[in-house]
Amino acid sequence: MSHSKLVTEGVYMSVIQEIRCPNCGAPIAFKPGEIIATCHYCGFTSVIETGKAFTLEHSMFVNEYNPTQVDELLRNWMRSGFLKPGNLARSSKTQEKNLTYLPFWVIPVTATSEYKGIFERLVPPIMKEGKVEKKYDWLVLARKATEFPTREYDVPLEGKISYDFRKIEKFAKVLNSEIDKREAVEIARQQIESYHQFLAKQDVDKIIEMKNDFSIGVSVYLHAPIWFIVYEYKGERYNVILDGATGMVIKGDIPATRFGAF
Ligand SMILES: [Zn+2]
């Protein structure tokens, strides 16, 4: 049976609850707001509210790098590009390096937006019509408060495998989903709509009307290995987010270089 207990987590007080894994009976801990949970013992994924098996596809990417290799990737990134201080790789220290499996929804969408707008760069302005037609595997992060640059993350979809808990490192953290499929589809629709508005505005100055037709495919729930790194350089802390599947830096803070400063 489920019970709850109060635990202190740093300065926060959060209620952690438990359900029994419907597959192996092990306790599955979850936090308020989490709605899809994966068992750490057998990898079984269930819907917390109903205690029933999660029936959609649950996939993952395998993390290909150990902490030492991640440090090497970080140094390589620091040495590349012109915008970084020349001594960044030599003079910085890695302070934190945490591997977290983040939950995502991938929503296949074929989206067509027909628009009418005014092109004002001519006198007199003219009415123009156009169409944006695109296919996406639209990525929605299944967490509400996690900071993650979803649009900058090029998901290596061809490398996905079925979720296998044996491939998850003991030291890694696996986050459960706080967003269900319906909500994820809604978020994808809204984001695509505003992206298409942005695209249409390259063509017309003012949009008068836009008709969207979205055809939604079968969604996939997946966990991706993401390294959250903090490094120190000249007394300041900087964040780097690295994709554990490809070794690519998804986003990294760079110390400002000062030119001509005396
Ligand atoms: Zn289990």
CSV table of N, CA, C and O and ligand atoms in Angstrom, one decimal, residues 21-26 28 39-44, ligand 1:
chain,number,residue,atom,x,y,z
A,21,CYS,N,5.9,-1.3,-7.4
A,21,CYS,CA,6.0,-1.6,-8.8
A,21,CYS,C,5.1,-2.7,-9.2
A,21,CYS,O,5.1,-3.8,-8.6
A,22,PRO,N,4.2,-2.5,-10.2
A,22,PRO,CA,3.2,-3.5,-10.5
A,22,PRO,C,3.9,-4.7,-11.1
A,22,PRO,O,3.3,-5.8,-11.2
A,23,ASN,N,5.1,-4.6,-11.5
A,23,ASN,CA,5.9,-5.7,-12.1
A,23,ASN,C,6.6,-6.6,-11.1
A,23,ASN,O,6.6,-7.8,-11.1
A,24,CYS,N,7.5,-5.9,-10.2
A,24,CYS,CA,8.3,-6.6,-9.4
A,24,CYS,C,8.0,-6.4,-7.9
A,24,CYS,O,8.6,-7.0,-7.0
A,25,GLY,N,7.2,-5.5,-7.6
A,25,GLY,CA,6.8,-5.3,-6.2
A,25,GLY,C,7.7,-4.3,-5.4
A,25,GLY,O,7.4,-4.0,-4.2
A,26,ALA,N,8.8,-3.9,-6.0
A,26,ALA,CA,9.7,-3.0,-5.3
A,26,ALA,C,9.0,-1.6,-5.1
A,26,ALA,O,8.2,-1.3,-5.9
A,28,ILE,N,8.5,2.2,-5.5
A,28,ILE,CA,8.9,3.2,-6.4
A,28,ILE,C,8.5,4.6,-5.8
A,28,ILE,O,7.4,4.8,-5.4
A,39,CYS,N,10.5,2.1,-12.5
A,39,CYS,CA,11.1,1.3,-11.4
A,39,CYS,C,12.6,1.2,-11.5
A,39,CYS,O,13.1,0.9,-12.6
A,40,HIS,N,13.3,1.5,-10.4
A,40,HIS,CA,14.8,1.4,-10.5
A,40,HIS,C,15.3,0.0,-10.5
A,40,HIS,O,16.4,-0.2,-10.8
A,41,TYR,N,14.4,-0.9,-10.1
A,41,TYR,CA,14.9,-2.3,-9.9
A,41,TYR,C,14.6,-3.1,-11.2
A,41,TYR,O,15.4,-4.0,-11.5
A,42,CYS,N,13.5,-2.9,-11.9
A,42,CYS,CA,13.3,-3.7,-13.1
A,42,CYS,C,13.0,-2.9,-14.3
A,42,CYS,O,12.8,-3.4,-15.4
A,43,GLY,N,12.9,-1.6,-14.2
A,43,GLY,CA,12.7,-0.7,-15.4
A,43,GLY,C,11.3,-0.6,-15.9
A,43,GLY,O,11.0,0.0,-16.9
A,44,PHE,N,10.4,-1.2,-15.1
A,44,PHE,CA,9.0,-1.2,-15.5
A,44,PHE,C,8.4,0.2,-15.3
A,44,PHE,O,8.7,0.9,-14.3
B,1,ZN,ZN,10.0,-3.1,-10.7
